[in-house]
CSV table of N, CA, C and O and ligand atoms in Angstrom, one decimal:
chain,number,residue,atom,x,y,z
P,1,MET,N,43.8,118.6,99.7
P,1,MET,CA,42.4,117.9,99.8
P,1,MET,C,42.5,116.4,99.3
P,1,MET,O,43.0,116.3,98.1
P,2,ALA,N,42.2,115.5,100.1
P,2,ALA,CA,42.1,114.1,99.6
P,2,ALA,C,40.9,113.9,98.7
P,2,ALA,O,39.8,114.6,99.0
P,3,CYS,N,41.0,113.1,97.7
P,3,CYS,CA,39.9,112.8,96.9
P,3,CYS,C,38.8,112.1,97.6
P,3,CYS,O,39.1,111.2,98.4
P,4,LYS,N,37.6,112.6,97.5
P,4,LYS,CA,36.4,112.0,98.1
P,4,LYS,C,35.5,111.2,97.3
P,4,LYS,O,34.4,110.9,97.6
P,5,LYS,N,35.9,111.0,96.0
P,5,LYS,CA,35.1,110.3,95.0
P,5,LYS,C,35.0,108.8,95.4
P,5,LYS,O,36.0,108.3,95.9
P,6,ASP,N,34.0,108.2,94.9
P,6,ASP,CA,33.9,106.7,95.1
P,6,ASP,C,34.6,106.0,93.9
P,6,ASP,O,34.1,106.1,92.8
P,7,HIS,N,35.7,105.5,94.2
P,7,HIS,CA,36.5,104.7,93.1
P,7,HIS,C,36.4,103.2,93.3
P,7,HIS,O,37.2,102.6,92.8
P,8,SER,N,35.5,102.8,94.0
P,8,SER,CA,35.4,101.3,94.3
P,8,SER,C,35.2,100.5,93.0
P,8,SER,O,35.7,99.4,92.9
P,9,ASP,N,34.7,101.1,92.0
P,9,ASP,CA,34.5,100.4,90.7
P,9,ASP,C,35.8,100.2,90.0
P,9,ASP,O,36.0,99.3,89.1
P,10,LEU,N,36.9,101.0,90.5
P,10,LEU,CA,38.2,100.9,89.8
P,10,LEU,C,39.2,100.1,90.6
P,10,LEU,O,40.4,100.0,90.3
P,11,SER,N,38.7,99.5,91.7
P,11,SER,CA,39.7,99.0,92.7
P,11,SER,C,40.6,97.8,92.1
P,11,SER,O,41.7,97.6,92.4
P,12,ASP,N,39.9,97.0,91.2
P,12,ASP,CA,40.6,95.9,90.5
P,12,ASP,C,41.8,96.5,89.6
P,12,ASP,O,42.9,96.0,89.6
P,13,ILE,N,41.5,97.5,88.8
P,13,ILE,CA,42.4,98.2,88.0
P,13,ILE,C,43.5,98.8,88.8
P,13,ILE,O,44.7,98.6,88.6
P,14,MET,N,43.1,99.5,89.9
P,14,MET,CA,44.1,100.1,90.7
P,14,MET,C,45.1,99.1,91.4
P,14,MET,O,46.3,99.4,91.5
P,15,SER,N,44.5,98.0,91.8
P,15,SER,CA,45.5,97.1,92.5
P,15,SER,C,46.5,96.4,91.5
P,15,SER,O,47.5,95.9,92.0
P,16,ASN,N,46.2,96.5,90.2
P,16,ASN,CA,47.2,96.0,89.3
P,16,ASN,C,48.3,97.1,88.8
P,16,ASN,O,49.1,96.8,88.0
P,17,LEU,N,48.1,98.3,89.2
P,17,LEU,CA,49.0,99.3,88.8
P,17,LEU,C,50.3,99.2,89.7
P,17,LEU,O,50.3,98.8,90.7
P,18,PRO,N,51.4,99.7,89.0
P,18,PRO,CA,52.7,99.7,89.7
P,18,PRO,C,52.6,100.8,90.8
P,18,PRO,O,52.0,101.8,90.6
P,19,TYR,N,53.5,100.6,91.8
P,19,TYR,CA,53.7,101.7,92.8
P,19,TYR,C,54.6,102.7,92.2
P,19,TYR,O,55.5,102.4,91.4
P,20,ASP,N,54.4,104.0,92.6
P,20,ASP,CA,55.2,105.1,92.2
P,20,ASP,C,56.2,105.3,93.3
P,20,ASP,O,55.9,105.7,94.4
P,21,GLN,N,57.4,105.0,93.0
P,21,GLN,CA,58.4,105.1,94.1
P,21,GLN,C,59.0,106.5,94.1
P,21,GLN,O,60.2,106.8,93.7
P,22,GLY,N,58.2,107.4,94.6
P,22,GLY,CA,58.7,108.8,94.8
P,22,GLY,C,58.7,109.7,93.6
P,22,GLY,O,59.3,110.7,93.7
P,23,GLY,N,58.0,109.4,92.6
P,23,GLY,CA,58.0,110.2,91.4
P,23,GLY,C,57.0,111.3,91.6
P,23,GLY,O,56.3,111.4,92.6
P,24,VAL,N,57.0,112.2,90.6
P,24,VAL,CA,56.0,113.3,90.6
P,24,VAL,C,54.7,112.7,90.6
P,24,VAL,O,54.3,111.8,89.8
P,25,GLY,N,53.8,113.2,91.5
P,25,GLY,CA,52.4,112.8,91.4
P,25,GLY,C,52.1,111.6,92.3
P,25,GLY,O,51.1,111.0,92.4
P,26,ARG,N,53.1,111.2,93.1
P,26,ARG,CA,53.0,110.1,94.0
P,26,ARG,C,51.8,110.2,94.9
P,26,ARG,O,51.2,109.1,95.3
P,27,HIS,N,51.5,111.4,95.4
P,27,HIS,CA,50.4,111.6,96.3
P,27,HIS,C,49.1,112.0,95.6
P,27,HIS,O,48.1,112.3,96.3
P,28,LYS,N,49.1,111.9,94.3
P,28,LYS,CA,47.9,112.3,93.5
P,28,LYS,C,47.0,111.0,93.4
P,28,LYS,O,47.5,109.9,93.4
P,29,CYS,N,45.7,111.3,93.2
P,29,CYS,CA,44.7,110.2,93.1
P,29,CYS,C,44.8,109.5,91.7
P,29,CYS,O,44.5,110.0,90.7
P,30,ALA,N,45.3,108.2,91.8
P,30,ALA,CA,45.6,107.5,90.6
P,30,ALA,C,44.3,107.1,89.9
P,30,ALA,O,44.2,107.0,88.7
P,31,ALA,N,43.2,106.9,90.7
P,31,ALA,CA,42.0,106.6,90.1
P,31,ALA,C,41.3,107.7,89.3
P,31,ALA,O,40.9,107.6,88.2
P,32,CYS,N,41.6,108.9,89.8
P,32,CYS,CA,41.2,110.1,89.1
P,32,CYS,C,42.0,110.3,87.8
P,32,CYS,O,41.5,110.6,86.7
P,33,ALA,N,43.3,110.0,87.9
P,33,ALA,CA,44.2,110.0,86.7
P,33,ALA,C,43.7,109.0,85.7
P,33,ALA,O,43.7,109.3,84.5
P,34,TYR,N,43.3,107.8,86.1
P,34,TYR,CA,42.7,106.8,85.2
P,34,TYR,C,41.5,107.4,84.4
P,34,TYR,O,41.5,107.3,83.2
P,35,LYS,N,40.6,108.0,85.1
P,35,LYS,CA,39.4,108.5,84.5
P,35,LYS,C,39.7,109.6,83.5
P,35,LYS,O,39.1,109.6,82.4
P,36,LYS,N,40.6,110.5,83.9
P,36,LYS,CA,41.1,111.5,83.0
P,36,LYS,C,41.6,111.0,81.7
P,36,LYS,O,41.3,111.4,80.6
P,37,GLY,N,42.4,110.0,81.8
P,37,GLY,CA,43.1,109.4,80.7
P,37,GLY,C,42.0,108.6,79.8
P,37,GLY,O,42.0,108.7,78.6
P,38,PHE,N,41.1,108.0,80.5
P,38,PHE,CA,40.0,107.3,79.8
P,38,PHE,C,39.2,108.2,78.9
P,38,PHE,O,38.9,108.0,77.8
P,39,ASP,N,38.8,109.3,79.5
P,39,ASP,CA,38.0,110.4,78.8
P,39,ASP,C,38.8,110.9,77.6
P,39,ASP,O,38.2,111.1,76.5
P,40,ALA,N,40.1,111.1,77.8
P,40,ALA,CA,40.9,111.7,76.8
P,40,ALA,C,41.1,110.7,75.6
P,40,ALA,O,40.9,111.0,74.5
P,41,GLY,N,41.2,109.4,76.0
P,41,GLY,CA,41.3,108.4,74.9
P,41,GLY,C,40.1,108.1,74.3
P,41,GLY,O,40.0,107.9,73.0
P,42,TYR,N,38.9,108.1,75.0
P,42,TYR,CA,37.6,107.8,74.4
P,42,TYR,C,37.2,108.9,73.4
P,42,TYR,O,36.7,108.6,72.4
P,43,SER,N,37.5,110.1,73.8
P,43,SER,CA,37.1,111.3,72.9
P,43,SER,C,38.3,111.6,71.9
P,43,SER,O,38.1,112.5,71.1
P,44,LEU,N,39.3,110.8,72.0
P,44,LEU,CA,40.5,111.0,71.1
P,44,LEU,C,40.9,112.4,71.1
P,44,LEU,O,41.2,113.0,70.0
P,45,LYS,N,40.9,113.0,72.3
P,45,LYS,CA,41.4,114.4,72.5
P,45,LYS,C,42.9,114.5,72.2
P,45,LYS,O,43.5,113.5,72.3
P,46,GLU,N,43.2,115.7,71.8
P,46,GLU,CA,44.7,115.9,71.7
P,46,GLU,C,45.2,115.6,73.2
P,46,GLU,O,44.6,116.0,74.1
P,47,GLU,N,46.3,115.0,73.1
P,47,GLU,CA,46.8,114.6,74.5
P,47,GLU,C,47.2,115.9,75.2
P,47,GLU,O,47.9,116.8,74.7
P,48,LEU,N,46.8,116.0,76.5
P,48,LEU,CA,47.0,117.2,77.3
P,48,LEU,C,48.4,116.9,77.9
P,48,LEU,O,49.0,115.9,77.9
P,49,ASP,N,48.9,118.1,78.4
P,49,ASP,CA,50.2,118.0,79.2
P,49,ASP,C,50.0,117.2,80.4
P,49,ASP,O,49.2,117.5,81.3
P,50,ILE,N,50.6,116.0,80.5
P,50,ILE,CA,50.3,115.1,81.6
P,50,ILE,C,50.6,115.7,82.9
P,50,ILE,O,49.9,115.5,83.9
P,51,ASN,N,51.7,116.5,83.0
P,51,ASN,CA,52.0,117.1,84.3
P,51,ASN,C,50.9,118.1,84.7
P,51,ASN,O,50.7,118.2,85.9
P,52,GLU,N,50.3,118.7,83.8
P,52,GLU,CA,49.3,119.7,84.0
P,52,GLU,C,48.0,118.9,84.6
P,52,GLU,O,47.4,119.4,85.5
P,53,VAL,N,47.7,117.8,84.0
P,53,VAL,CA,46.6,117.0,84.3
P,53,VAL,C,46.8,116.5,85.8
P,53,VAL,O,46.0,116.7,86.6
P,54,LEU,N,48.1,116.0,86.0
P,54,LEU,CA,48.3,115.4,87.3
P,54,LEU,C,48.3,116.5,88.5
P,54,LEU,O,47.8,116.3,89.5
P,55,ASN,N,48.7,117.7,88.1
P,55,ASN,CA,48.8,118.8,89.1
P,55,ASN,C,47.4,119.2,89.5
P,55,ASN,O,47.2,119.6,90.6
P,56,GLY,N,46.4,119.0,88.6
P,56,GLY,CA,45.1,119.3,88.9
P,56,GLY,C,44.3,118.3,89.7
P,56,GLY,O,43.2,118.5,90.1
P,57,LEU,N,44.9,117.1,89.9
P,57,LEU,CA,44.2,116.1,90.6
P,57,LEU,C,44.2,116.3,92.1
P,57,LEU,O,45.0,117.0,92.6
P,58,GLU,N,43.2,115.6,92.7
P,58,GLU,CA,43.2,115.7,94.1
P,58,GLU,C,44.2,114.7,94.7
P,58,GLU,O,44.7,113.8,94.1
P,59,GLU,N,44.4,114.8,95.9
P,59,GLU,CA,45.3,113.9,96.7
P,59,GLU,C,44.7,112.5,96.8
P,59,GLU,O,43.6,112.3,96.7
P,60,SER,N,45.6,111.5,96.9
P,60,SER,CA,45.1,110.1,96.9
P,60,SER,C,44.4,109.8,98.1
P,60,SER,O,44.6,110.4,99.2
P,61,GLN,N,43.5,108.8,98.0
P,61,GLN,CA,42.8,108.3,99.1
P,61,GLN,C,43.6,107.2,99.8
P,61,GLN,O,44.5,106.6,99.2
P,62,ALA,N,43.2,106.9,101.0
P,62,ALA,CA,43.9,105.8,101.7
P,62,ALA,C,43.1,104.4,101.2
P,62,ALA,O,42.4,103.9,102.0
P,63,ALA,N,43.3,104.1,100.0
P,63,ALA,CA,42.7,102.9,99.5
P,63,ALA,C,43.7,102.2,98.5
P,63,ALA,O,44.8,102.5,98.6
P,64,SER,N,43.1,101.4,97.7
P,64,SER,CA,43.9,100.6,96.9
P,64,SER,C,44.8,101.4,95.9
P,64,SER,O,45.8,100.9,95.4
P,65,GLN,N,44.3,102.6,95.6
P,65,GLN,CA,45.1,103.4,94.6
P,65,GLN,C,46.2,104.2,95.3
P,65,GLN,O,46.9,104.9,94.7
P,66,ARG,N,46.4,104.1,96.6
P,66,ARG,CA,47.4,104.9,97.4
P,66,ARG,C,48.8,104.6,96.9
P,66,ARG,O,49.2,103.4,96.8
P,67,HIS,N,49.5,105.6,96.6
P,67,HIS,CA,50.9,105.5,96.1
P,67,HIS,C,51.0,104.8,94.8
P,67,HIS,O,52.1,104.3,94.4
P,68,LYS,N,50.0,104.6,94.1
P,68,LYS,CA,50.0,104.0,92.7
P,68,LYS,C,50.5,105.1,91.8
P,68,LYS,O,50.1,106.3,92.0
P,69,SER,N,51.1,104.8,90.7
P,69,SER,CA,51.6,105.7,89.7
P,69,SER,C,50.6,106.3,89.0
P,69,SER,O,49.8,105.7,88.2
P,70,PRO,N,50.3,107.7,89.2
P,70,PRO,CA,49.2,108.3,88.3
P,70,PRO,C,49.6,108.4,86.9
P,70,PRO,O,48.7,108.4,86.0
P,71,HIS,N,50.8,108.3,86.5
P,71,HIS,CA,51.3,108.3,85.1
P,71,HIS,C,50.8,107.0,84.5
P,71,HIS,O,50.3,107.1,83.4
P,72,ALA,N,51.1,106.0,85.1
P,72,ALA,CA,50.7,104.6,84.6
P,72,ALA,C,49.2,104.6,84.6
P,72,ALA,O,48.6,104.0,83.6
P,73,ALA,N,48.5,105.2,85.6
P,73,ALA,CA,47.0,105.1,85.6
P,73,ALA,C,46.5,105.9,84.4
P,73,ALA,O,45.5,105.5,83.7
P,74,TYR,N,47.1,107.1,84.2
P,74,TYR,CA,46.6,107.9,83.1
P,74,TYR,C,46.8,107.2,81.7
P,74,TYR,O,45.8,107.1,80.9
P,75,ALA,N,47.9,106.6,81.5
P,75,ALA,CA,48.2,105.9,80.3
P,75,ALA,C,47.3,104.6,80.1
P,75,ALA,O,46.9,104.4,79.0
P,76,LEU,N,47.1,103.9,81.2
P,76,LEU,CA,46.2,102.8,81.1
P,76,LEU,C,44.8,103.2,80.8
P,76,LEU,O,44.1,102.7,79.9
P,77,GLY,N,44.4,104.3,81.4
P,77,GLY,CA,43.0,104.8,81.2
P,77,GLY,C,42.9,105.2,79.7
P,77,GLY,O,41.9,105.0,79.1
P,78,TYR,N,43.9,105.9,79.2
P,78,TYR,CA,43.9,106.3,77.8
P,78,TYR,C,43.7,105.1,76.9
P,78,TYR,O,42.9,105.1,76.0
P,79,TYR,N,44.6,104.1,77.1
P,79,TYR,CA,44.5,102.9,76.3
P,79,TYR,C,43.1,102.2,76.4
P,79,TYR,O,42.5,101.9,75.4
P,80,ASP,N,42.5,102.1,77.6
P,80,ASP,CA,41.2,101.6,77.8
P,80,ASP,C,40.1,102.4,77.0
P,80,ASP,O,39.2,101.9,76.5
P,81,GLY,N,40.4,103.7,77.1
P,81,GLY,CA,39.4,104.7,76.5
P,81,GLY,C,39.4,104.5,75.0
P,81,GLY,O,38.3,104.4,74.4
P,82,VAL,N,40.6,104.3,74.4
P,82,VAL,CA,40.7,104.2,73.0
P,82,VAL,C,40.0,102.8,72.6
P,82,VAL,O,39.3,102.7,71.6
P,83,CYS,N,40.3,101.7,73.4
P,83,CYS,CA,39.7,100.4,73.1
P,83,CYS,C,38.2,100.4,73.2
P,83,CYS,O,37.5,99.9,72.4
P,84,ALA,N,37.7,101.2,74.2
P,84,ALA,CA,36.2,101.2,74.4
P,84,ALA,C,35.6,101.9,73.2
P,84,ALA,O,34.6,101.5,72.8
P,85,LYS,N,36.2,102.9,72.8
P,85,LYS,CA,35.7,103.7,71.6
P,85,LYS,C,35.7,102.8,70.4
P,85,LYS,O,34.8,102.8,69.6
P,86,THR,N,36.8,102.1,70.1
P,86,THR,CA,36.9,101.2,69.0
P,86,THR,C,35.9,100.1,69.0
P,86,THR,O,35.2,99.7,68.1
P,87,ASN,N,35.6,99.5,70.2
P,87,ASN,CA,34.7,98.4,70.4
P,87,ASN,C,33.3,99.0,70.3
P,87,ASN,O,32.3,98.1,70.0
P,88,SER,N,33.0,100.2,70.5
P,88,SER,CA,31.6,100.7,70.5
P,88,SER,C,31.2,101.1,69.0
P,88,SER,O,30.1,101.5,68.8
P,89,LYS,N,32.1,101.0,68.1
P,89,LYS,CA,31.7,101.3,66.7
P,89,LYS,C,31.0,100.1,66.0
P,89,LYS,O,31.3,99.0,66.3
V,101,ZN,ZN1,40.1,110.3,93.0
């Protein structure tokens, strides 16, 4: 199933992500990976098993996040989540 969520708010972030050249998760939705990472970083959750997270994602959309690295997206989301948390204090 391809992801049907509206990720237009993330298109700038997605366009700056590196392409995933055939790695695990190449066809997973990088925008969803970013959001998962953001939530984990913001709530300072114990880091989940990244492969488990990526396995649970929907397939990528034919948009700016197509073939973007979901690993990079998750890491960037985590970073942004931690920063957002810090800035909100
Ligand atoms: Zn998605």
